[in-house]
Amino acid sequence: MKLGTLKDGTRDGRLVVVKRDNSVYATADGIAKSMQEALDNWDEAEPKLQELFEKLEAGEVDGEPVDVNDFHSPLPRAYEWIDGSAYINHIVLVRKARDAEPPETLETDPLVYQGGSGHFLAPTEDIPLPNPEWGLDFEAEIAVVMGDTPRGVSKEEAGEHVKLLMLVNDNTFRNLIPGELAKSFGFFQSKPATTFSPFAVTPDELGDKWDGGRVNLPLETDYNGEFFGDPEAGPEMHFSFFDLIQHVTKTRSFTAGTILGSGTVSNEDQSKGSSCLSEKRMLEKIETGEFKTPYMQVGDTVKIEMKDEEGNNIFGTIQQKVVDAS
Amino acid sequence: MKLGTLKDGTRDGRLVVVKRDNSVYATADGIAKSMQEALDNWDEAEPKLQELFEKLEAGEVDGEPVDVNDFHSPLPRAYEWIDGSAYINHIVLVRKARDAEPPETLETDPLVYQGGSGHFLAPTEDIPLPNPEWGLDFEAEIAVVMGDTPRGVSKEEAGEHVKLLMLVNDNTFRNLIPGELAKSFGFFQSKPATTFSPFAVTPDELGDKWDGGRVNLPLETDYNGEFFGDPEAGPEMHFSFFDLIQHVTKTRSFTAGTILGSGTVSNEDQSKGSSCLSEKRMLEKIETGEFKTPYMQVGDTVKIEMKDEEGNNIFGTIQQKVVDAS
């Protein structure tokens, strides 16, 4: 099934079930007020939401027409947002771009950082740019929403803790990264508010494309109205979501609604383009000796979506414009 | 006023107002169910909670007797937990302990990390130790709870965003830190669930001891029933909470209920003892050439509290025992 969160003036919005073709939605009245409330009581809420979804699909419930501008990120705020960096090609390229070496444990020990989770941007919300010299970049990713997850989950057990999937734009201030990482405490200032796709879907919506903790579909990014990349999200995800769950649960447990990201989707095949400006810039540097594409400036736009093999837009579209916030 | 959260079987517990002498509490019925709900509606809830507190103080409301074992951390889970490291003496000692250099910007650019916030330990809850070789340490700190805080707050404006203060035990697996920081993405696995004091108080409860974003009182730690440290929390806090708020709001805003920590309280005067084992171990190494005090093992206990000049226990006591979780 497909879920979303309508903006309704409250902090956490109103939970709705969305028809598979993204045409209409029905509010989850009497089941759960918000996405967090549904996740907090998932075993009880999930079958009721599923039933409503099936009625909506069958036309037995009249829906309201979807306007994605009315949708917030599925969780407008979350208790944790943890982002991995599971695509080796991305790590190698962006570290090269800032003259840093990949860690020695690149292929054996996953990279994850704890992100800010108190305020996410809505899927079509403008991205505020306080200072163009901070080097604003987008990063197109996939994320899972976890249910209650205890400490010490093995990758074999991890699948049962994945309740929903969605897309991410992990907005980043590239030029603030070196100073932050030099202090070794993480990305803090270099990560402004993150954006998620309008809709979150249960894993079964992906059919056999959800396989072993990877999503075997291309993730499409357009930049300023033109193709920017459509790398395959599955094969080159070196650490699967199941590996990442095993990794993050080594020393602690997680509450329902914890979001875990894949990191920027990236393929070695350059014909697939990129999912962030930094990679494109590094490829330009390697080829021509200089960075050509600037980071995002006021007015630039980014669009991120994922289609199934029949061309259906699974998660709805992240579509954002950069605005002056100086 | 003084607030707390009673364990009631729900995820977020039940908000209560606590008498200044910690003897009795009254539930905040009709004002807010949980601490988060109160913080989400602080302007409306705060005067009502204050009124209830004054009635409790005046004996106009009968309270129930306080047993701190019935209390959860004031926020059993929070949307963000950000921890600073504002005491220079601590940074210098713990980096020396792991053969790392302090950052060049030690005195000009605050260190903060984004912590896990989906699951906190209760103030008297056992600390699970999955593996004694991970080097479990306590870290006694102070934290503020922020209200809604926009991007770009100056240190001069920061005070109005501080709604509550509490104490922290920032549990840490010391031996997992080097591997995590080597990857430069932050502490992730080296920080298990954090513990907070039973009670959170409004800044006015500290009177003139809350001054310029610092708490001018000693923070007392006992280890295995013996004195371990009582460093002054104010004078050597190089970056005040107001500095830290200015720092963290550079690139994003924060939702009500965001927790911001001071980092381990530490004084240069060694007669004041320490607030974590790592500092004590480093001082032993400097003096004798070897680390003597081991990290926490099953059965070890830690107690953290702060008293005002009249000896009143302001935040209640964090009192925890390490238990086997292998």
PDB file of C-alpha atoms in Angstrom, chain A residues 165-297:
ATOM      1  CA  LEU A 165      10.252   2.807   1.657  1.00  0.00           C
ATOM      2  CA  MET A 166      10.541   6.336   0.287  1.00  0.00           C
ATOM      3  CA  LEU A 167      12.886   8.591  -1.685  1.00  0.00           C
ATOM      4  CA  VAL A 168      15.214  11.224  -0.257  1.00  0.00           C
ATOM      5  CA  ASN A 169      16.860  14.449  -1.292  1.00  0.00           C
ATOM      6  CA  ASP A 170      19.691  14.675   1.226  1.00  0.00           C
ATOM      7  CA  ASN A 171      20.411  18.392   0.778  1.00  0.00           C
ATOM      8  CA  THR A 172      24.065  19.144   1.502  1.00  0.00           C
ATOM      9  CA  PHE A 173      26.300  22.195   1.816  1.00  0.00           C
ATOM     10  CA  ARG A 174      29.415  20.732   0.177  1.00  0.00           C
ATOM     11  CA  ASN A 175      31.727  23.590   1.092  1.00  0.00           C
ATOM     12  CA  LEU A 176      30.910  23.227   4.794  1.00  0.00           C
ATOM     13  CA  ILE A 177      31.833  19.523   4.849  1.00  0.00           C
ATOM     14  CA  PRO A 178      35.649  19.783   5.065  1.00  0.00           C
ATOM     15  CA  GLY A 179      35.579  22.052   8.131  1.00  0.00           C
ATOM     16  CA  GLU A 180      33.017  19.896   9.891  1.00  0.00           C
ATOM     17  CA  LEU A 181      34.674  16.560   9.139  1.00  0.00           C
ATOM     18  CA  ALA A 182      38.082  17.965  10.163  1.00  0.00           C
ATOM     19  CA  LYS A 183      36.683  18.114  13.690  1.00  0.00           C
ATOM     20  CA  SER A 184      35.719  14.405  13.348  1.00  0.00           C
ATOM     21  CA  PHE A 185      32.301  14.770  15.033  1.00  0.00           C
ATOM     22  CA  GLY A 186      30.281  14.401  11.810  1.00  0.00           C
ATOM     23  CA  PHE A 187      28.563  16.542   9.182  1.00  0.00           C
ATOM     24  CA  PHE A 188      26.543  18.719  11.512  1.00  0.00           C
ATOM     25  CA  GLN A 189      26.385  22.174   9.880  1.00  0.00           C
ATOM     26  CA  SER A 190      26.872  20.773   6.372  1.00  0.00           C
ATOM     27  CA  LYS A 191      23.479  19.042   6.378  1.00  0.00           C
ATOM     28  CA  PRO A 192      20.449  21.362   6.281  1.00  0.00           C
ATOM     29  CA  ALA A 193      16.887  19.984   6.394  1.00  0.00           C
ATOM     30  CA  THR A 194      16.348  16.816   4.336  1.00  0.00           C
ATOM     31  CA  THR A 195      13.465  16.228   1.880  1.00  0.00           C
ATOM     32  CA  PHE A 196      11.458  13.023   1.381  1.00  0.00           C
ATOM     33  CA  SER A 197       9.115  11.866  -1.394  1.00  0.00           C
ATOM     34  CA  PRO A 198       5.365  12.520  -1.168  1.00  0.00           C
ATOM     35  CA  PHE A 199       4.511   8.852  -0.687  1.00  0.00           C
ATOM     36  CA  ALA A 200       5.898   6.004   1.388  1.00  0.00           C
ATOM     37  CA  VAL A 201       5.097   2.478   0.247  1.00  0.00           C
ATOM     38  CA  THR A 202       5.182  -0.933   1.871  1.00  0.00           C
ATOM     39  CA  PRO A 203       7.887  -3.241   0.466  1.00  0.00           C
ATOM     40  CA  ASP A 204       5.318  -5.474  -1.303  1.00  0.00           C
ATOM     41  CA  GLU A 205       4.477  -2.547  -3.624  1.00  0.00           C
ATOM     42  CA  LEU A 206       7.903  -3.098  -5.222  1.00  0.00           C
ATOM     43  CA  GLY A 207       7.201  -6.774  -5.945  1.00  0.00           C
ATOM     44  CA  ASP A 208      10.371  -8.662  -6.840  1.00  0.00           C
ATOM     45  CA  LYS A 209      12.240  -5.382  -7.325  1.00  0.00           C
ATOM     46  CA  TRP A 210      12.655  -5.340  -3.520  1.00  0.00           C
ATOM     47  CA  ASP A 211      15.222  -8.071  -3.212  1.00  0.00           C
ATOM     48  CA  GLY A 212      17.619  -8.825  -0.367  1.00  0.00           C
ATOM     49  CA  GLY A 213      17.390  -5.321   1.042  1.00  0.00           C
ATOM     50  CA  ARG A 214      17.999  -3.579  -2.285  1.00  0.00           C
ATOM     51  CA  VAL A 215      15.650  -1.850  -4.752  1.00  0.00           C
ATOM     52  CA  ASN A 216      16.374  -3.042  -8.280  1.00  0.00           C
ATOM     53  CA  LEU A 217      15.040  -0.046 -10.176  1.00  0.00           C
ATOM     54  CA  PRO A 218      16.664   3.113 -11.568  1.00  0.00           C
ATOM     55  CA  LEU A 219      16.436   6.345  -9.566  1.00  0.00           C
ATOM     56  CA  GLU A 220      15.827   9.306 -11.864  1.00  0.00           C
ATOM     57  CA  THR A 221      17.093  12.803 -11.241  1.00  0.00           C
ATOM     58  CA  ASP A 222      16.431  15.823 -13.454  1.00  0.00           C
ATOM     59  CA  TYR A 223      18.295  19.091 -12.857  1.00  0.00           C
ATOM     60  CA  ASN A 224      16.901  22.358 -14.187  1.00  0.00           C
ATOM     61  CA  GLY A 225      14.479  20.417 -16.363  1.00  0.00           C
ATOM     62  CA  GLU A 226      17.104  18.192 -17.999  1.00  0.00           C
ATOM     63  CA  PHE A 227      18.177  14.607 -17.470  1.00  0.00           C
ATOM     64  CA  PHE A 228      20.864  14.365 -14.822  1.00  0.00           C
ATOM     65  CA  GLY A 229      21.013  10.667 -13.951  1.00  0.00           C
ATOM     66  CA  ASP A 230      19.158   7.384 -13.715  1.00  0.00           C
ATOM     67  CA  PRO A 231      21.554   4.973 -12.026  1.00  0.00           C
ATOM     68  CA  GLU A 232      20.340   1.523 -11.054  1.00  0.00           C
ATOM     69  CA  ALA A 233      19.740   1.552  -7.294  1.00  0.00           C
ATOM     70  CA  GLY A 234      20.211  -2.186  -6.746  1.00  0.00           C
ATOM     71  CA  PRO A 235      23.365  -3.857  -8.037  1.00  0.00           C
ATOM     72  CA  GLU A 236      25.974  -1.356  -6.852  1.00  0.00           C
ATOM     73  CA  MET A 237      24.512  -0.842  -3.391  1.00  0.00           C
ATOM     74  CA  HIS A 238      27.511  -2.471  -1.725  1.00  0.00           C
ATOM     75  CA  PHE A 239      25.831  -2.684   1.692  1.00  0.00           C
ATOM     76  CA  SER A 240      22.123  -3.573   1.462  1.00  0.00           C
ATOM     77  CA  PHE A 241      19.545  -2.033   3.810  1.00  0.00           C
ATOM     78  CA  PHE A 242      19.738  -5.327   5.729  1.00  0.00           C
ATOM     79  CA  ASP A 243      23.504  -4.901   6.152  1.00  0.00           C
ATOM     80  CA  LEU A 244      22.923  -1.315   7.295  1.00  0.00           C
ATOM     81  CA  ILE A 245      20.299  -2.385   9.851  1.00  0.00           C
ATOM     82  CA  GLN A 246      22.696  -4.994  11.243  1.00  0.00           C
ATOM     83  CA  HIS A 247      25.344  -2.269  11.444  1.00  0.00           C
ATOM     84  CA  VAL A 248      23.261   0.413  13.177  1.00  0.00           C
ATOM     85  CA  THR A 249      21.773  -2.007  15.726  1.00  0.00           C
ATOM     86  CA  LYS A 250      25.167  -3.129  17.020  1.00  0.00           C
ATOM     87  CA  THR A 251      24.991  -0.978  20.149  1.00  0.00           C
ATOM     88  CA  ARG A 252      21.424   0.339  20.449  1.00  0.00           C
ATOM     89  CA  SER A 253      17.761  -0.115  19.613  1.00  0.00           C
ATOM     90  CA  PHE A 254      15.465   2.113  17.537  1.00  0.00           C
ATOM     91  CA  THR A 255      11.942   3.407  17.924  1.00  0.00           C
ATOM     92  CA  ALA A 256       9.260   2.980  15.281  1.00  0.00           C
ATOM     93  CA  GLY A 257       9.558   5.604  12.567  1.00  0.00           C
ATOM     94  CA  THR A 258      13.351   5.664  12.440  1.00  0.00           C
ATOM     95  CA  ILE A 259      14.429   6.515   8.886  1.00  0.00           C
ATOM     96  CA  LEU A 260      17.496   4.855   7.364  1.00  0.00           C
ATOM     97  CA  GLY A 261      18.914   6.100   4.050  1.00  0.00           C
ATOM     98  CA  SER A 262      20.985   4.361   1.378  1.00  0.00           C
ATOM     99  CA  GLY A 263      23.342   7.204   0.574  1.00  0.00           C
ATOM    100  CA  THR A 264      23.603   8.774  -2.866  1.00  0.00           C
ATOM    101  CA  VAL A 265      22.738   6.252  -5.576  1.00  0.00           C
ATOM    102  CA  SER A 266      25.678   5.910  -7.940  1.00  0.00           C
ATOM    103  CA  ASN A 267      26.848   3.650 -10.781  1.00  0.00           C
ATOM    104  CA  GLU A 268      30.305   3.211 -12.253  1.00  0.00           C
ATOM    105  CA  ASP A 269      28.761   3.413 -15.741  1.00  0.00           C
ATOM    106  CA  GLN A 270      28.995   7.131 -16.521  1.00  0.00           C
ATOM    107  CA  SER A 271      26.231   6.939 -19.133  1.00  0.00           C
ATOM    108  CA  LYS A 272      23.874   6.582 -16.172  1.00  0.00           C
ATOM    109  CA  GLY A 273      24.682  10.121 -15.034  1.00  0.00           C
ATOM    110  CA  SER A 274      24.822  11.081 -11.369  1.00  0.00           C
ATOM    111  CA  SER A 275      22.541  11.656  -8.385  1.00  0.00           C
ATOM    112  CA  CYS A 276      24.415  14.694  -7.056  1.00  0.00           C
ATOM    113  CA  LEU A 277      26.389  17.632  -8.450  1.00  0.00           C
ATOM    114  CA  SER A 278      29.579  16.707  -6.611  1.00  0.00           C
ATOM    115  CA  GLU A 279      30.033  13.497  -8.605  1.00  0.00           C
ATOM    116  CA  LYS A 280      29.459  15.259 -11.911  1.00  0.00           C
ATOM    117  CA  ARG A 281      31.940  17.943 -10.908  1.00  0.00           C
ATOM    118  CA  MET A 282      34.567  15.343 -10.044  1.00  0.00           C
ATOM    119  CA  LEU A 283      34.088  13.560 -13.357  1.00  0.00           C
ATOM    120  CA  GLU A 284      34.542  16.927 -15.108  1.00  0.00           C
ATOM    121  CA  LYS A 285      37.728  17.527 -13.130  1.00  0.00           C
ATOM    122  CA  ILE A 286      39.109  14.111 -14.064  1.00  0.00           C
ATOM    123  CA  GLU A 287      38.259  14.629 -17.729  1.00  0.00           C
ATOM    124  CA  THR A 288      39.094  18.300 -18.249  1.00  0.00           C
ATOM    125  CA  GLY A 289      41.193  19.330 -15.258  1.00  0.00           C
ATOM    126  CA  GLU A 290      38.539  21.634 -13.832  1.00  0.00           C
ATOM    127  CA  PHE A 291      35.181  21.679 -12.124  1.00  0.00           C
ATOM    128  CA  LYS A 292      32.588  23.105 -14.522  1.00  0.00           C
ATOM    129  CA  THR A 293      29.096  22.649 -13.091  1.00  0.00           C
ATOM    130  CA  PRO A 294      28.527  25.095 -10.212  1.00  0.00           C
ATOM    131  CA  TYR A 295      26.688  24.102  -7.067  1.00  0.00           C
ATOM    132  CA  MET A 296      22.991  25.036  -6.843  1.00  0.00           C
ATOM    133  CA  GLN A 297      22.109  28.705  -7.020  1.00  0.00           C
TER     134      GLN A 297
END
